[in-house]
Coordinates of C-alpha atoms and ligand atoms in Angstrom, one line a residue:
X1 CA 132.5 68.3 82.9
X2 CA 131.3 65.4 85.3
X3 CA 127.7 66.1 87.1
X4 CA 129.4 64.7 89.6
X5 CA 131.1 68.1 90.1
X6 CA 128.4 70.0 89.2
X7 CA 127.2 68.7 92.7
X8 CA 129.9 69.6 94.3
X9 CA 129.4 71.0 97.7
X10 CA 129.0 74.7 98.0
X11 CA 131.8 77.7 99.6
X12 CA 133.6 75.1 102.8
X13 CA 132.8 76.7 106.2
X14 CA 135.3 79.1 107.5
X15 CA 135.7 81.0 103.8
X16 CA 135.5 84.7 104.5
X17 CA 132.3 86.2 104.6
X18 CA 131.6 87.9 101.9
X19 CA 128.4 89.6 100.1
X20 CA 127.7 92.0 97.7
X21 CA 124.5 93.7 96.0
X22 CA 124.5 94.2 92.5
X23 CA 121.7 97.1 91.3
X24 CA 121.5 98.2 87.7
X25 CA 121.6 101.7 87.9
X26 CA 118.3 101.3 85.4
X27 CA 116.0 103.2 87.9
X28 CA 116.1 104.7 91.5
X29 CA 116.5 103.1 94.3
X30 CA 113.2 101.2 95.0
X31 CA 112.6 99.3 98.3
X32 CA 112.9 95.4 96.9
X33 CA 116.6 96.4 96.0
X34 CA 117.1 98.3 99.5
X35 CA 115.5 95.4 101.2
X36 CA 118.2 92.8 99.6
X37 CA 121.3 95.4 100.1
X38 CA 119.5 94.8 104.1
X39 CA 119.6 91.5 104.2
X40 CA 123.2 91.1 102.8
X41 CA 124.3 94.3 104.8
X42 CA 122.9 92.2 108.1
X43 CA 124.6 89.3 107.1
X44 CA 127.8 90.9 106.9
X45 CA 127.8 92.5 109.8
X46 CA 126.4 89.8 111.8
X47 CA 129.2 87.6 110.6
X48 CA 132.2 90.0 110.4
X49 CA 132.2 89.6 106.5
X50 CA 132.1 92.3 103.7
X51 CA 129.5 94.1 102.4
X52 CA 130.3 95.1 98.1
X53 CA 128.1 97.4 96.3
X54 CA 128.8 96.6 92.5
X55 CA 127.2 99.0 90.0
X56 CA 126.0 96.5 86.9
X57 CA 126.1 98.7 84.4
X58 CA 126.5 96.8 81.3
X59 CA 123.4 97.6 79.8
X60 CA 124.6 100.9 78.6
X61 CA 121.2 102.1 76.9
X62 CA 119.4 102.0 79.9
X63 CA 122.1 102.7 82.4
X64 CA 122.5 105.8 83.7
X65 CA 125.0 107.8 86.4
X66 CA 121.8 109.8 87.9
X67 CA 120.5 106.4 89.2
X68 CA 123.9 104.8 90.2
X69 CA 124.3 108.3 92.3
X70 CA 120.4 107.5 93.9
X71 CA 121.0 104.3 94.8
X72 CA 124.2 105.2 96.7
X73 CA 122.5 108.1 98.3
X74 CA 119.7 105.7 99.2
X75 CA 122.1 103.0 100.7
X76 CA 124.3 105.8 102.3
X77 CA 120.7 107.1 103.8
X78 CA 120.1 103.8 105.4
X79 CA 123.2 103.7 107.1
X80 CA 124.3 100.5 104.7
X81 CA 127.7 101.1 104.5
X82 CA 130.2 99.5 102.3
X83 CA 133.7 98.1 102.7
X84 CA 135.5 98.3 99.2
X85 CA 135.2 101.1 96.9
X86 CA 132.1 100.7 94.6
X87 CA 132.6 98.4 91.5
X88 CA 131.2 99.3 88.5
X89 CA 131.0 96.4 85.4
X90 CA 131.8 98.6 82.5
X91 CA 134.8 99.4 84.4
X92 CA 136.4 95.2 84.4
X93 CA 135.9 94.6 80.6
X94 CA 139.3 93.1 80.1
X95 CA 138.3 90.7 83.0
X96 CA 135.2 89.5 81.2
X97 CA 137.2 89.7 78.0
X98 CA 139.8 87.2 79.6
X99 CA 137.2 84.3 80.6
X100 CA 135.0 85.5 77.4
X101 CA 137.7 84.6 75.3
X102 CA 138.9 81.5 77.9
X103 CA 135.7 80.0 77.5
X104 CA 136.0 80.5 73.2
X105 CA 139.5 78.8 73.1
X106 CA 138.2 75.6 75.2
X107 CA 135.1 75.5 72.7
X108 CA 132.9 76.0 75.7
X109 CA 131.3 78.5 73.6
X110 CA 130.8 79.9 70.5
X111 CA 129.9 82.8 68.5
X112 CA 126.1 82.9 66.6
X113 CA 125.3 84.4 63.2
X114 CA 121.7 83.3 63.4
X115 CA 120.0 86.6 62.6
X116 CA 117.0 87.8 65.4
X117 CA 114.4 86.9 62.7
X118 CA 115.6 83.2 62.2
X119 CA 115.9 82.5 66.0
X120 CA 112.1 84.2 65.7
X121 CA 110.7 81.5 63.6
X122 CA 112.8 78.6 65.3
X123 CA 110.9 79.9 69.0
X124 CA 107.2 80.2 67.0
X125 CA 107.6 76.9 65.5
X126 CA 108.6 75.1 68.8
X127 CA 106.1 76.8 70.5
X128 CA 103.3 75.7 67.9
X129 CA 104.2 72.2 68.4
X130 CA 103.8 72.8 72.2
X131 CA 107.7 72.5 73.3
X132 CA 109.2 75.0 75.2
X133 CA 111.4 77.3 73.5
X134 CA 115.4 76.6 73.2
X135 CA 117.9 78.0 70.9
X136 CA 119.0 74.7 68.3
X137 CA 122.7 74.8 68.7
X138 CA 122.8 75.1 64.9
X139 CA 126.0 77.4 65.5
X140 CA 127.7 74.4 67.5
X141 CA 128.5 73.2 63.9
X142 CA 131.0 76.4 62.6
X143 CA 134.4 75.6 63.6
X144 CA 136.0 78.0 65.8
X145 CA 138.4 79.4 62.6
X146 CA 135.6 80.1 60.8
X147 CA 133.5 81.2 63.4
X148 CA 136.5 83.8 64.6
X149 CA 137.1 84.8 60.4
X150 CA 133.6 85.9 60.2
X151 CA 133.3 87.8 63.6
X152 CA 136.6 89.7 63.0
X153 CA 135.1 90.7 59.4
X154 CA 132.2 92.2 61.2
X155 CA 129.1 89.5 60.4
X156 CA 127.1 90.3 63.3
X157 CA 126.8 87.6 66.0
X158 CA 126.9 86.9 69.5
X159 CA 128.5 84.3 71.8
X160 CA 126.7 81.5 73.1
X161 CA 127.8 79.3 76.1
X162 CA 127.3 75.7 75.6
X163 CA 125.0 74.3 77.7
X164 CA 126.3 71.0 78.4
X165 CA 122.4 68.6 79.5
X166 CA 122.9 67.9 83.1
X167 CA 121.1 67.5 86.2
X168 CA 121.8 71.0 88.6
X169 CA 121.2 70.6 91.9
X170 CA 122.5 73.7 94.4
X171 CA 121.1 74.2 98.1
X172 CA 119.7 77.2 98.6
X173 CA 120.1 78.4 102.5
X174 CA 115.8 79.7 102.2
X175 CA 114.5 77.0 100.0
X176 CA 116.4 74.0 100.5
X177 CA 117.4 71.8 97.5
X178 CA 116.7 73.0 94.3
X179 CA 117.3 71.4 91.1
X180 CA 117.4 72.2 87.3
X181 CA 117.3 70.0 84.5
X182 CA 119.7 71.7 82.0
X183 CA 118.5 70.3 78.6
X184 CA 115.2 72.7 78.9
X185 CA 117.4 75.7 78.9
X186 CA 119.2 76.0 75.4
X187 CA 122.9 77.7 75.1
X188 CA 122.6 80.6 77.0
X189 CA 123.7 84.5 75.1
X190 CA 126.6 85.3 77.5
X191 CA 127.9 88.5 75.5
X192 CA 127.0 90.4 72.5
X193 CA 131.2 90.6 71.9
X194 CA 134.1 89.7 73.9
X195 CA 133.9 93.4 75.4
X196 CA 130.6 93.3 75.7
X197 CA 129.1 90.8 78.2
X198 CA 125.7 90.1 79.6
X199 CA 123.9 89.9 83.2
X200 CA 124.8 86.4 83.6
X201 CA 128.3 85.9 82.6
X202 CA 129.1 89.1 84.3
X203 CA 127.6 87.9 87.1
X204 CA 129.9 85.0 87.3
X205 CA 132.9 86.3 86.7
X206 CA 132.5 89.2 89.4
X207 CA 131.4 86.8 92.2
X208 CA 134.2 84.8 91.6
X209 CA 137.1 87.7 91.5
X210 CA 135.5 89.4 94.2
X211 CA 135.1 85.9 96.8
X212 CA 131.7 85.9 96.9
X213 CA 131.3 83.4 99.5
X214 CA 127.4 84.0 99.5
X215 CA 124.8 85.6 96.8
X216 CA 121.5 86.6 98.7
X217 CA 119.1 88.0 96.3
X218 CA 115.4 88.3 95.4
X219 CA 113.4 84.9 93.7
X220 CA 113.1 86.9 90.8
X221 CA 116.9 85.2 90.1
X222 CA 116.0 81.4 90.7
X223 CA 115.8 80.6 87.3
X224 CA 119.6 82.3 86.6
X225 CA 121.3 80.6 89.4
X226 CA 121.4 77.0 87.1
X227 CA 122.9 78.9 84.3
X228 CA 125.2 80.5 86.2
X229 CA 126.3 77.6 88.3
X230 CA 127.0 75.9 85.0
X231 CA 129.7 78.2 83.9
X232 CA 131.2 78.5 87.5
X233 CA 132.0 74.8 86.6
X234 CA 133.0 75.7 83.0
X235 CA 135.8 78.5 84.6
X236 CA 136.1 76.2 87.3
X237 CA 134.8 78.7 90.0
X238 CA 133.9 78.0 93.5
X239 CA 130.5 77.8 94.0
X240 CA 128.9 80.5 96.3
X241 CA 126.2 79.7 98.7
X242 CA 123.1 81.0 97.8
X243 CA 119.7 82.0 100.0
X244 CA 116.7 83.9 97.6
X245 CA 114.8 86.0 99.7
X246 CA 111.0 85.7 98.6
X247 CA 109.2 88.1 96.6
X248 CA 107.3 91.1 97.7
X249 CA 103.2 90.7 97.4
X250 CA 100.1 92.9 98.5
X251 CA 97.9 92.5 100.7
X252 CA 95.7 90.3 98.9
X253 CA 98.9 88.1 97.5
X254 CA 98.9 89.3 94.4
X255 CA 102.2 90.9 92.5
X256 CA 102.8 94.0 94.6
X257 CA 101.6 96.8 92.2
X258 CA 103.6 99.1 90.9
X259 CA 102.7 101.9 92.9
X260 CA 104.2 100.6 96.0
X261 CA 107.2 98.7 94.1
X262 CA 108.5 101.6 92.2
X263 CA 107.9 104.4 94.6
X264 CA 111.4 105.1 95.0
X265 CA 113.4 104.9 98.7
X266 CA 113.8 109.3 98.7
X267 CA 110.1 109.3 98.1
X268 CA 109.6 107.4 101.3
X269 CA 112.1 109.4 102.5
X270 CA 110.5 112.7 101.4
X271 CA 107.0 111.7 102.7
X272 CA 108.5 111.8 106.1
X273 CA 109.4 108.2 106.9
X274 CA 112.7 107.8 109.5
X275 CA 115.0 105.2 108.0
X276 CA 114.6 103.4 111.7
X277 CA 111.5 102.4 110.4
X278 CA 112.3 101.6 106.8
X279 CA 115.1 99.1 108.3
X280 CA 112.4 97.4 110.4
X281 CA 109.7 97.8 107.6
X282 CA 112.3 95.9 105.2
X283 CA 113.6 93.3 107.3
X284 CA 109.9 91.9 108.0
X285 CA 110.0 91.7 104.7
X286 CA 110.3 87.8 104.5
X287 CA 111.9 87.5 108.0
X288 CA 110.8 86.8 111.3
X289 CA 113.1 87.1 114.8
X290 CA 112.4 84.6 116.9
X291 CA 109.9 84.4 119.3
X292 CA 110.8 85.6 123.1
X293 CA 109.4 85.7 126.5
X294 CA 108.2 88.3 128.6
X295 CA 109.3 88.0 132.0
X296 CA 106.5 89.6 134.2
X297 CA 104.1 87.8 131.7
X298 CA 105.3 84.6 130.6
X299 CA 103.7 85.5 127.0
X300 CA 105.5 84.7 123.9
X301 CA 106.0 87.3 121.8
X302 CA 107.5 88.0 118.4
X303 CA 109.1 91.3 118.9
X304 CA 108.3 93.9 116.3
X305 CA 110.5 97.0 116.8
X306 CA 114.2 97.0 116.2
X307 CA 117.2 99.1 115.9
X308 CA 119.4 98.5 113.5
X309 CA 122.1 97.3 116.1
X310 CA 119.4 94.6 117.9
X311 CA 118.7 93.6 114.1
X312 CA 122.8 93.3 113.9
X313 CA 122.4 90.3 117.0
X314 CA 119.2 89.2 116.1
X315 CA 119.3 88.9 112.3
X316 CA 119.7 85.0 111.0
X317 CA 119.3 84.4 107.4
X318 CA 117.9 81.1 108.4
X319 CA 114.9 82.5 109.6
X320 CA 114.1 84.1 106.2
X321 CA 110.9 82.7 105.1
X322 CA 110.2 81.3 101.5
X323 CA 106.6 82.8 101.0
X324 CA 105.9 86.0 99.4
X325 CA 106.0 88.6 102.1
X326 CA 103.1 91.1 102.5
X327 CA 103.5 94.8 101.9
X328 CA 101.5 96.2 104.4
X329 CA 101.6 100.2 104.4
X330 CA 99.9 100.6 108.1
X331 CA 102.3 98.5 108.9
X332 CA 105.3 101.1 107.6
X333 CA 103.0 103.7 109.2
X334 CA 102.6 102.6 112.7
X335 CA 106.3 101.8 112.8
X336 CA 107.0 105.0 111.6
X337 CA 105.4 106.3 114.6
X338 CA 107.1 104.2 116.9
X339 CA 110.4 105.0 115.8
X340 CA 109.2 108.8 116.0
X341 CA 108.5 108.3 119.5
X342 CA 111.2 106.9 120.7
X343 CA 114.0 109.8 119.0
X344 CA 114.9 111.8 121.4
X345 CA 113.6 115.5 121.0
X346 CA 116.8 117.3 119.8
X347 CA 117.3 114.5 117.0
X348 CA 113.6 114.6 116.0
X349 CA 114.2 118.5 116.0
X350 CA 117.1 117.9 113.5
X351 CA 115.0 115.4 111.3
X352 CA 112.5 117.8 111.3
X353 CA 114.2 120.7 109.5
X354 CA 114.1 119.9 105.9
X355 CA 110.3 119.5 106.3
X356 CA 109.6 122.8 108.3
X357 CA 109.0 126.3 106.3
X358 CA 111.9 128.8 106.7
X359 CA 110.5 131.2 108.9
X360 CA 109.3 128.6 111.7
X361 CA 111.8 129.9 114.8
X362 CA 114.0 127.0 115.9
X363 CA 112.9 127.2 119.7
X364 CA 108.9 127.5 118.9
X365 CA 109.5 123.9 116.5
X366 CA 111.2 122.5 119.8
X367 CA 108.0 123.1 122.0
X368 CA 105.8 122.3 119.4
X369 CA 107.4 118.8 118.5
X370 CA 107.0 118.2 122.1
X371 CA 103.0 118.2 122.3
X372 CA 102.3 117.1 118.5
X373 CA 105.3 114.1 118.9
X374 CA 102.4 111.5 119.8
X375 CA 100.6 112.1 117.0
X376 CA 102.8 112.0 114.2
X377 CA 102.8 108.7 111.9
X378 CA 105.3 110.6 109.0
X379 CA 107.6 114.0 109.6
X380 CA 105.7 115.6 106.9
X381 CA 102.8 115.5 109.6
X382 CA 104.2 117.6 111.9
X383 CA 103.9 120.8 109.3
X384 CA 100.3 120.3 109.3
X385 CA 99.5 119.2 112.8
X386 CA 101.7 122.4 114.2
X387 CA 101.1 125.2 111.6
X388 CA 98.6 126.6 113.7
X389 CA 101.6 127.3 116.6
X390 CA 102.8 129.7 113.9
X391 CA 100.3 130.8 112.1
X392 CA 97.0 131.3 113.5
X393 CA 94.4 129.7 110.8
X394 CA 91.2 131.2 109.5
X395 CA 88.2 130.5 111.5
X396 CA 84.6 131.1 111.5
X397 CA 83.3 132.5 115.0
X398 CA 80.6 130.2 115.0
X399 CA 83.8 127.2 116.3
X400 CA 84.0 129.2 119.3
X401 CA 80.9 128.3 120.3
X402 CA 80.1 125.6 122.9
X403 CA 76.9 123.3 122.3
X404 CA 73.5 125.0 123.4
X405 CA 75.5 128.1 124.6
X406 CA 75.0 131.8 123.2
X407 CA 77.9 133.8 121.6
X408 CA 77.2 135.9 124.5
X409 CA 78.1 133.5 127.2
X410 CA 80.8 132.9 125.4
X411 CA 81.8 136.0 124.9
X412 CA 81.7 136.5 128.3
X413 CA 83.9 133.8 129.5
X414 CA 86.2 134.8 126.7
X415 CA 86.4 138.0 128.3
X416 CA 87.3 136.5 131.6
X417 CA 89.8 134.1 130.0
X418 CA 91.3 137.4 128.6
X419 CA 91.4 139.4 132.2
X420 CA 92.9 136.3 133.8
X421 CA 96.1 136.2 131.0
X422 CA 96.4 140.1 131.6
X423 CA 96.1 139.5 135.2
X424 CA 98.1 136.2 136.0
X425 CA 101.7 136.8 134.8
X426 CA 103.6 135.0 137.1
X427 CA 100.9 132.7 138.8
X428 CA 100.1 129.1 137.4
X429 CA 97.2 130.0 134.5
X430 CA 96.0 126.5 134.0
X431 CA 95.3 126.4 138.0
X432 CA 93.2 129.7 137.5
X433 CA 91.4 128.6 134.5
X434 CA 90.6 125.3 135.9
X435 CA 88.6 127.0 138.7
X436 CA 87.0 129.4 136.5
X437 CA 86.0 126.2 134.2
X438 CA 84.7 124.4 137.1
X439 CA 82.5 127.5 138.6
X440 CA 81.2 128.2 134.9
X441 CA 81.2 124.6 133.5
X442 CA 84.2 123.2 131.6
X443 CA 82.8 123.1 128.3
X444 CA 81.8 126.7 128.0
X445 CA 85.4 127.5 129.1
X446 CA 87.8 125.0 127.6
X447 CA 85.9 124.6 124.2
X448 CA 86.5 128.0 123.1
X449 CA 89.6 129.0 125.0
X450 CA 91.5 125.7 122.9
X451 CA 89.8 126.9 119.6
X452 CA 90.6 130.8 120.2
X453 CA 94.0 129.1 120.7
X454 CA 94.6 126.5 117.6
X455 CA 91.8 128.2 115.0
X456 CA 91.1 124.4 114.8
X457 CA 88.3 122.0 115.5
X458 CA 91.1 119.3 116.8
X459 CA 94.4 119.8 118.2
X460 CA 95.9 119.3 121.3
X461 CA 94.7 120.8 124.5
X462 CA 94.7 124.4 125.4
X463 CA 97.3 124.0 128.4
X464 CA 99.9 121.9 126.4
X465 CA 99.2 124.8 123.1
X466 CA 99.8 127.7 126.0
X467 CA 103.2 126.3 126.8
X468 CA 104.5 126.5 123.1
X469 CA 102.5 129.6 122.3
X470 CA 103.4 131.3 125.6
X471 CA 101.3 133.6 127.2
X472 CA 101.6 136.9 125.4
X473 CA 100.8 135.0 122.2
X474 CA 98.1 133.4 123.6
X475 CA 96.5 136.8 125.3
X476 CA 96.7 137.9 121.4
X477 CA 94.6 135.2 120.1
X478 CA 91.9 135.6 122.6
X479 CA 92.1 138.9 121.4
X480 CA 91.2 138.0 118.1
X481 CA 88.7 135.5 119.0
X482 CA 86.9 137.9 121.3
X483 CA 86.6 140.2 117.8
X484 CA 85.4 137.7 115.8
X485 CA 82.0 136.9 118.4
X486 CA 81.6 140.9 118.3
X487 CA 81.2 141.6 115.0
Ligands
LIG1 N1 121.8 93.2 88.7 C1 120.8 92.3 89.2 C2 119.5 93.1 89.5 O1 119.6 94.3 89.6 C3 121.2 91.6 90.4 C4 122.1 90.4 90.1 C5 122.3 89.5 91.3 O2 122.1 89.8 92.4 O3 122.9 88.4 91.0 O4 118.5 92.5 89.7

């Protein structure tokens, strides 16, 4: 192998578009992984390529079908769809076994008999004389007859791909030029058997039978990409382009803590957040659009708010940035609310249902989303900002009362309020009211009507609560409220 391929110029322009993402169903879907499947999902769609979910399941003690089946619900949530059937790893290991075993027969690896507690010593002792640790090679030496003798007897060993010392240099589409110096990294473990490969190899392989014209993927995977490029050139694979999409810090820069990491994508979407907003959430994650202009103002203006479709024209991987991008959960918050606003009412109504109780009637939870639309930051608001439309709360009949005013004044006016909702059936109430609130002052009048209303020291205003509650309903909590100042 010549370096001067190894620096060979990445996937020509005009090669097919295609992308993949490549979970470990190890956990559920959390929002670093949905944020890459974005980015490549964009990218595909942007570019009329292919978008490939491949399952990488070759860790079978931590693998499991529960999370494979999350992370497709999370992806199919998100509106990411795919365009092959889903590949899973431990499904192709013939294929790995072919290149495994391709690899073996050109002695570009070999297998290892050193046992975990030699290798052990080797690391501590390397370490101790301040070198950085590296496997010796020491199984180099076995000849491939031998080597093959002793694995088929059952010696335990693994395979090891030689690691030939070489300069790697690959451009990544974020970061620029990036290069490696080989001889720091040791003969890599590509498989524990030639059924039974690892992440890396795998890795390879897969990219390569699938066309993998581009591998867009978190920083965590830097450090892998030198390896792997090194046995694309020992197969001799094309080499995809790559672009590694910066990590995901808090506020305060730091390694975003767990909490927000590994809170799953259903428990964002449980807590009431619209996957509108977890697209745009995700995609400011280490990108920015570009700037634009407001015509009536002449201001530039980086736009915030996107549909998936604008992200579709506007997205450019270019424009991915290479520092850590900050998790800011206001942030997800006000966008939640933005994307809230601008559903219409009957799709809010149908987004709404798995949050609502039961017994809420369909038509009351379409008024009610109306007036309490403005004020909801998650879906899981809207239960506790509208219960009181259908359910009047507990109150004490001390909230009735307005400032310096007696129960007795406002008893009286509640009285009045009560007469004018008998008396007023057809005619405009808030009209009537409005004069009674003006002749009597507007406090003594409003204050305790909107609180005989809602049971509640905030809500929204008593006219907007009349229109959901209508006006028999509303004559009933008066009612109530005019019992609770008498006794
Ligand atoms: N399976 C790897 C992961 O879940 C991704 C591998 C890759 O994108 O190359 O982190």
């Amino acid at each position: 192998m010549s370096s001067d391929s190894i620096s060979k110029p990445a996937a020509p322009i005009g090669r097919r578009i295609r992308v993949r993402i490549a979970p470990s169903p190890t956990g559920p879907l959390h929002l670093g992984t949905a944020r890459t499947a974005l980015f490549n999902w964009l990218f595909a769609r942007k570019h009329g390529g292919a978008f490939i979910v491949r399952i990488e399941d070759t860790d079978l003690e931590r693998s499991d079908p529960k999370y494979e089946k999350d992370i497709l619900e999370g992806f199919k949530w998100l509106g990411l769809d795919w365009d092959e059937e889903v590949y899973r790893q431990s499904e192709r290991l013939a294929l790995y076994e072919k290149y495994i075993t391709e690899l073996l027969d050109k002695k570009l690896a070999y297998y290892c008999f050193c046992s975990k507690e030699q290798l052990e010593e080797e690391r501590q002792a390397l370490l101790a004389q301040g070198y950085p640790p590296k496997y010796s090679g020491r199984c180099r030496q076995i000849s491939a007859d031998e080597a093959a003798k002793r694995a088929r007897k059952g010696e335990a060993s693994i395979i090891r791909f030689k690691v030939p010392e070489t300069k790697i240099t690959f451009t990544d589409i974020i970061r620029g030029k990036i290069t490696f110096d080989s001889s720091l990294i040791g003969d890599t473990v590509i498989a524990k058997n030639t059924r039974a490969p690892l992440y890396n190899f795998a890795v390879v392989v897969d990219d390569y039978e699938m066309k993998i014209s581009h591998v867009i993927r978190g920083e965590d995977h830097i450090a892998n990409t030198p390896k792997q490029i090194l046995m694309q050139e020992a197969l001799g694979f094309e080499r995809p382009q790559y672009a590694h999409l910066p990590l995901i810090l808090s506020p305060d820069r730091s390694k975003l803590s767990k909490r927000y990491l590994e809170t799953s994508l259903s428990d964002y979407r449980k807590e009431g957040y619209l996957l509108e907003a977890m697209i745009n959430f995700m995609v400011l994650l280490g990108w920015h659009p570009a700037p634009e202009k407001d015509e009536a103002t002449g201001r530039i203006f980086e736009p915030e708010i996107f549909s998936k479709n604008g992200l579709i024209k506007s997205f450019d991987l270019k424009r991915a940035q290479k520092q850590g991008a900050i998790f800011n959960i206001e942030k997800l918050e006000w966008l939640n609310s933005q994307h809230i606003k601008s559903l219409d009412n009957s799709e809010l109504a149908k987004r709404l249902e798995e949050f609502l109780p039961r017994d809420w009637p369909k038509e009351k939870v379409a008024a009610a989303l109306v007036v309490e639309k403005e004020r909801m930051k998650k879906l899981s608001d809207f239960v506790e900002l509208a219960g009181f439309f259908f359910k009047l709360p507990d109150y004490e009949a001390q909230l009735l009362i307005w400032k310096e005013m007696s129960a007795a004044q406002i008893l009286e006016n509640l009285e009045e309020l009560k007469s004018i909702f008998r008396a007023y059936e057809a005619l405009n109430i808030e009209d009537v009211i409005m004069k009674l609130a003006d002749s009597r002052g507007r406090g003594g009048v409003l204050w305790p009507l909107r609180v005989a209303l809602s049971g509640k020291q905030a809500s929204p205003g008593p006219f907007d609560i009349i229109k959901v509650l209508g006006r028999e309903e509303a004559l009933e909590r008066i009612k109530i409220a005019i019992k609770k100042l008498e006794s």
